[in-house]
Amino acid sequence: MSTFNGLPAHVLLVHFVVVLAPLTAILAILCALWPAVRQRLVWLVLALSLVVAALTPLTTEAGEWLEHQVGRSPVLHAHTELGDTMIFFSGALLVAAVLLAVVHVRSSRGTPLSSVLSIVVAVFVVVAGIATIVQVYRIGDSGAKATWGQIAQSK
């Protein structure tokens, strides 16, 4: 997908990822640390993580198309390289959501994971969530610099 209604698709898609990835990460962390939240939101977190995992490659492909339209600069290249890493963070967030769903299902069936495995899952979810939030920030910051950096410097 290159354009949507005359606008570069990347500009539109990126807003979904920028909102949904950190939101999903925060909800996943809450689910990992607070069983009552997990009981209520685990399926939402799983659905959101699937959406983020699906939107990430679409967004990066649209960004690659846009990069070829506007010409490559060192700042834009840095943003593109960072953007290409987002698939790993989206994947980790999806794995975290699946693990949370497994913990939830086992707990609801009366066969919870051992304490050690529960802690390992919680640590993975927290690390994946925080890493996702940080990477979304880094990618967004580099994109803002690539888009608006020369305008801000000229004033």
PDB file of C-alpha atoms in Angstrom:
ATOM      1  CA  MET A   1       0.000   0.000   0.000  1.00  0.00           C
ATOM      2  CA  SER A   2       1.520   3.283  -1.063  1.00  0.00           C
ATOM      3  CA  THR A   3      -1.201   5.918  -0.755  1.00  0.00           C
ATOM      4  CA  PHE A   4      -4.620   6.208   0.794  1.00  0.00           C
ATOM      5  CA  ASN A   5      -6.970   8.966  -0.313  1.00  0.00           C
ATOM      6  CA  GLY A   6      -4.018  10.842  -1.783  1.00  0.00           C
ATOM      7  CA  LEU A   7      -1.875  10.697   1.365  1.00  0.00           C
ATOM      8  CA  PRO A   8       1.139   8.444   1.881  1.00  0.00           C
ATOM      9  CA  ALA A   9      -0.146   5.337   3.658  1.00  0.00           C
ATOM     10  CA  HIS A  10       2.818   5.397   6.034  1.00  0.00           C
ATOM     11  CA  VAL A  11       1.670   8.706   7.504  1.00  0.00           C
ATOM     12  CA  LEU A  12      -1.705   7.163   8.336  1.00  0.00           C
ATOM     13  CA  LEU A  13      -0.602   3.678   9.407  1.00  0.00           C
ATOM     14  CA  VAL A  14       2.171   4.897  11.665  1.00  0.00           C
ATOM     15  CA  HIS A  15      -0.364   6.557  13.957  1.00  0.00           C
ATOM     16  CA  PHE A  16      -2.043   3.218  14.611  1.00  0.00           C
ATOM     17  CA  VAL A  17       1.271   1.634  15.593  1.00  0.00           C
ATOM     18  CA  VAL A  18       2.330   4.639  17.670  1.00  0.00           C
ATOM     19  CA  VAL A  19      -0.869   4.414  19.710  1.00  0.00           C
ATOM     20  CA  LEU A  20      -1.595   0.682  19.765  1.00  0.00           C
ATOM     21  CA  ALA A  21       1.903  -0.693  20.461  1.00  0.00           C
ATOM     22  CA  PRO A  22       2.499   1.281  23.695  1.00  0.00           C
ATOM     23  CA  LEU A  23      -1.135   0.812  24.771  1.00  0.00           C
ATOM     24  CA  THR A  24      -0.859  -2.935  24.240  1.00  0.00           C
ATOM     25  CA  ALA A  25       2.477  -2.995  26.066  1.00  0.00           C
ATOM     26  CA  ILE A  26       1.050  -1.151  29.073  1.00  0.00           C
ATOM     27  CA  LEU A  27      -2.000  -3.412  29.221  1.00  0.00           C
ATOM     28  CA  ALA A  28       0.210  -6.504  28.911  1.00  0.00           C
ATOM     29  CA  ILE A  29       2.413  -5.318  31.773  1.00  0.00           C
ATOM     30  CA  LEU A  30      -0.680  -4.726  33.905  1.00  0.00           C
ATOM     31  CA  CYS A  31      -1.936  -8.217  33.035  1.00  0.00           C
ATOM     32  CA  ALA A  32       1.409  -9.734  33.977  1.00  0.00           C
ATOM     33  CA  LEU A  33       1.552  -8.012  37.350  1.00  0.00           C
ATOM     34  CA  TRP A  34      -2.114  -7.924  38.345  1.00  0.00           C
ATOM     35  CA  PRO A  35      -4.160 -11.146  38.010  1.00  0.00           C
ATOM     36  CA  ALA A  36      -7.512  -9.326  38.273  1.00  0.00           C
ATOM     37  CA  VAL A  37      -6.577  -7.187  35.262  1.00  0.00           C
ATOM     38  CA  ARG A  38      -5.376 -10.274  33.384  1.00  0.00           C
ATOM     39  CA  GLN A  39      -8.714 -11.966  33.988  1.00  0.00           C
ATOM     40  CA  ARG A  40     -10.543  -9.042  32.368  1.00  0.00           C
ATOM     41  CA  LEU A  41      -8.157  -7.874  29.646  1.00  0.00           C
ATOM     42  CA  VAL A  42      -6.043 -10.815  28.488  1.00  0.00           C
ATOM     43  CA  TRP A  43      -8.093 -11.436  25.324  1.00  0.00           C
ATOM     44  CA  LEU A  44      -8.072  -7.733  24.452  1.00  0.00           C
ATOM     45  CA  VAL A  45      -4.289  -7.685  24.870  1.00  0.00           C
ATOM     46  CA  LEU A  46      -3.979 -10.734  22.621  1.00  0.00           C
ATOM     47  CA  ALA A  47      -6.201  -9.140  19.958  1.00  0.00           C
ATOM     48  CA  LEU A  48      -4.340  -5.827  20.111  1.00  0.00           C
ATOM     49  CA  SER A  49      -0.977  -7.568  19.869  1.00  0.00           C
ATOM     50  CA  LEU A  50      -2.187  -9.378  16.735  1.00  0.00           C
ATOM     51  CA  VAL A  51      -3.263  -6.053  15.228  1.00  0.00           C
ATOM     52  CA  VAL A  52       0.112  -4.463  16.057  1.00  0.00           C
ATOM     53  CA  ALA A  53       1.961  -7.464  14.605  1.00  0.00           C
ATOM     54  CA  ALA A  54      -0.085  -7.204  11.394  1.00  0.00           C
ATOM     55  CA  LEU A  55       0.206  -3.414  11.061  1.00  0.00           C
ATOM     56  CA  THR A  56       3.949  -3.262  11.673  1.00  0.00           C
ATOM     57  CA  PRO A  57       5.107  -4.757   8.352  1.00  0.00           C
ATOM     58  CA  LEU A  58       2.433  -2.813   6.466  1.00  0.00           C
ATOM     59  CA  THR A  59       3.675   0.392   8.065  1.00  0.00           C
ATOM     60  CA  THR A  60       7.339  -0.309   7.366  1.00  0.00           C
ATOM     61  CA  GLU A  61       6.618  -1.283   3.748  1.00  0.00           C
ATOM     62  CA  ALA A  62       4.656   1.935   3.263  1.00  0.00           C
ATOM     63  CA  GLY A  63       7.576   3.800   4.844  1.00  0.00           C
ATOM     64  CA  GLU A  64      10.020   2.196   2.419  1.00  0.00           C
ATOM     65  CA  TRP A  65       7.821   3.330  -0.468  1.00  0.00           C
ATOM     66  CA  LEU A  66       7.679   6.852   0.948  1.00  0.00           C
ATOM     67  CA  GLU A  67      11.445   6.938   1.407  1.00  0.00           C
ATOM     68  CA  HIS A  68      11.895   6.209  -2.310  1.00  0.00           C
ATOM     69  CA  GLN A  69       9.499   9.048  -3.167  1.00  0.00           C
ATOM     70  CA  VAL A  70      11.188  11.753  -1.086  1.00  0.00           C
ATOM     71  CA  GLY A  71      14.810  10.729  -1.516  1.00  0.00           C
ATOM     72  CA  ARG A  72      17.211   9.258   0.980  1.00  0.00           C
ATOM     73  CA  SER A  73      18.999  11.386   3.534  1.00  0.00           C
ATOM     74  CA  PRO A  74      21.161  10.203   6.438  1.00  0.00           C
ATOM     75  CA  VAL A  75      18.465  11.163   8.965  1.00  0.00           C
ATOM     76  CA  LEU A  76      15.735   9.415   6.981  1.00  0.00           C
ATOM     77  CA  HIS A  77      17.939   6.356   6.518  1.00  0.00           C
ATOM     78  CA  ALA A  78      18.467   6.186  10.297  1.00  0.00           C
ATOM     79  CA  HIS A  79      14.697   6.344  10.797  1.00  0.00           C
ATOM     80  CA  THR A  80      14.129   3.604   8.228  1.00  0.00           C
ATOM     81  CA  GLU A  81      16.707   1.364   9.858  1.00  0.00           C
ATOM     82  CA  LEU A  82      15.104   1.858  13.283  1.00  0.00           C
ATOM     83  CA  GLY A  83      11.655   1.293  11.792  1.00  0.00           C
ATOM     84  CA  ASP A  84      12.783  -2.034  10.373  1.00  0.00           C
ATOM     85  CA  THR A  85      13.506  -3.251  13.919  1.00  0.00           C
ATOM     86  CA  MET A  86       9.911  -2.709  15.052  1.00  0.00           C
ATOM     87  CA  ILE A  87       8.860  -6.134  13.738  1.00  0.00           C
ATOM     88  CA  PHE A  88      11.008  -7.759  16.431  1.00  0.00           C
ATOM     89  CA  PHE A  89       9.333  -5.731  19.167  1.00  0.00           C
ATOM     90  CA  SER A  90       5.867  -6.408  17.755  1.00  0.00           C
ATOM     91  CA  GLY A  91       6.739 -10.091  17.657  1.00  0.00           C
ATOM     92  CA  ALA A  92       7.947 -10.051  21.256  1.00  0.00           C
ATOM     93  CA  LEU A  93       4.741  -8.304  22.299  1.00  0.00           C
ATOM     94  CA  LEU A  94       2.707 -10.974  20.505  1.00  0.00           C
ATOM     95  CA  VAL A  95       4.662 -13.747  22.245  1.00  0.00           C
ATOM     96  CA  ALA A  96       4.106 -11.967  25.569  1.00  0.00           C
ATOM     97  CA  ALA A  97       0.352 -11.805  24.919  1.00  0.00           C
ATOM     98  CA  VAL A  98       0.241 -15.510  24.011  1.00  0.00           C
ATOM     99  CA  LEU A  99       2.108 -16.354  27.218  1.00  0.00           C
ATOM    100  CA  LEU A 100      -0.366 -14.268  29.205  1.00  0.00           C
ATOM    101  CA  ALA A 101      -3.239 -16.132  27.551  1.00  0.00           C
ATOM    102  CA  VAL A 102      -1.622 -19.474  28.452  1.00  0.00           C
ATOM    103  CA  VAL A 103      -1.216 -18.344  32.067  1.00  0.00           C
ATOM    104  CA  HIS A 104      -4.845 -17.206  32.124  1.00  0.00           C
ATOM    105  CA  VAL A 105      -6.243 -20.417  30.602  1.00  0.00           C
ATOM    106  CA  ARG A 106      -4.196 -22.650  32.892  1.00  0.00           C
ATOM    107  CA  SER A 107      -5.213 -20.618  35.912  1.00  0.00           C
ATOM    108  CA  SER A 108      -8.906 -20.714  34.988  1.00  0.00           C
ATOM    109  CA  ARG A 109      -8.715 -24.510  34.564  1.00  0.00           C
ATOM    110  CA  GLY A 110      -7.220 -24.906  38.016  1.00  0.00           C
ATOM    111  CA  THR A 111      -3.744 -25.920  36.807  1.00  0.00           C
ATOM    112  CA  PRO A 112      -1.680 -22.748  37.219  1.00  0.00           C
ATOM    113  CA  LEU A 113       1.940 -22.550  36.167  1.00  0.00           C
ATOM    114  CA  SER A 114       4.600 -23.025  38.797  1.00  0.00           C
ATOM    115  CA  SER A 115       5.713 -19.921  40.660  1.00  0.00           C
ATOM    116  CA  VAL A 116       9.039 -19.905  38.813  1.00  0.00           C
ATOM    117  CA  LEU A 117       7.393 -20.096  35.377  1.00  0.00           C
ATOM    118  CA  SER A 118       4.879 -17.418  36.345  1.00  0.00           C
ATOM    119  CA  ILE A 119       7.730 -15.125  37.352  1.00  0.00           C
ATOM    120  CA  VAL A 120       9.605 -15.875  34.119  1.00  0.00           C
ATOM    121  CA  VAL A 121       6.496 -15.030  32.078  1.00  0.00           C
ATOM    122  CA  ALA A 122       5.914 -11.822  34.054  1.00  0.00           C
ATOM    123  CA  VAL A 123       9.536 -10.724  33.590  1.00  0.00           C
ATOM    124  CA  PHE A 124       9.385 -11.465  29.858  1.00  0.00           C
ATOM    125  CA  VAL A 125       6.148  -9.504  29.486  1.00  0.00           C
ATOM    126  CA  VAL A 126       7.510  -6.510  31.424  1.00  0.00           C
ATOM    127  CA  VAL A 127      10.791  -6.481  29.470  1.00  0.00           C
ATOM    128  CA  ALA A 128       9.036  -6.898  26.108  1.00  0.00           C
ATOM    129  CA  GLY A 129       6.513  -4.196  27.020  1.00  0.00           C
ATOM    130  CA  ILE A 130       9.064  -1.654  28.162  1.00  0.00           C
ATOM    131  CA  ALA A 131      11.326  -2.404  25.199  1.00  0.00           C
ATOM    132  CA  THR A 132       8.400  -1.902  22.816  1.00  0.00           C
ATOM    133  CA  ILE A 133       7.496   1.446  24.357  1.00  0.00           C
ATOM    134  CA  VAL A 134      11.111   2.634  24.217  1.00  0.00           C
ATOM    135  CA  GLN A 135      11.543   1.500  20.608  1.00  0.00           C
ATOM    136  CA  VAL A 136       8.320   3.176  19.478  1.00  0.00           C
ATOM    137  CA  TYR A 137       9.625   6.384  21.057  1.00  0.00           C
ATOM    138  CA  ARG A 138      13.030   6.033  19.363  1.00  0.00           C
ATOM    139  CA  ILE A 139      11.511   5.333  15.956  1.00  0.00           C
ATOM    140  CA  GLY A 140       9.010   8.175  16.312  1.00  0.00           C
ATOM    141  CA  ASP A 141      11.680  10.614  17.433  1.00  0.00           C
ATOM    142  CA  SER A 142      13.896   9.748  14.482  1.00  0.00           C
ATOM    143  CA  GLY A 143      10.902  10.067  12.144  1.00  0.00           C
ATOM    144  CA  ALA A 144      10.042  13.481  13.538  1.00  0.00           C
ATOM    145  CA  LYS A 145      13.645  14.600  13.070  1.00  0.00           C
ATOM    146  CA  ALA A 146      13.645  13.254   9.517  1.00  0.00           C
ATOM    147  CA  THR A 147      10.382  15.035   8.737  1.00  0.00           C
ATOM    148  CA  TRP A 148      10.653  18.272  10.666  1.00  0.00           C
ATOM    149  CA  GLY A 149      14.330  18.596  11.596  1.00  0.00           C
ATOM    150  CA  GLN A 150      15.334  21.037   8.853  1.00  0.00           C
ATOM    151  CA  ILE A 151      12.247  23.166   9.378  1.00  0.00           C
ATOM    152  CA  ALA A 152      12.905  23.435  13.128  1.00  0.00           C
ATOM    153  CA  GLN A 153      16.587  24.252  12.550  1.00  0.00           C
ATOM    154  CA  SER A 154      15.832  27.026  10.068  1.00  0.00           C
ATOM    155  CA  LYS A 155      13.798  29.047  12.603  1.00  0.00           C
TER     156      LYS A 155
END
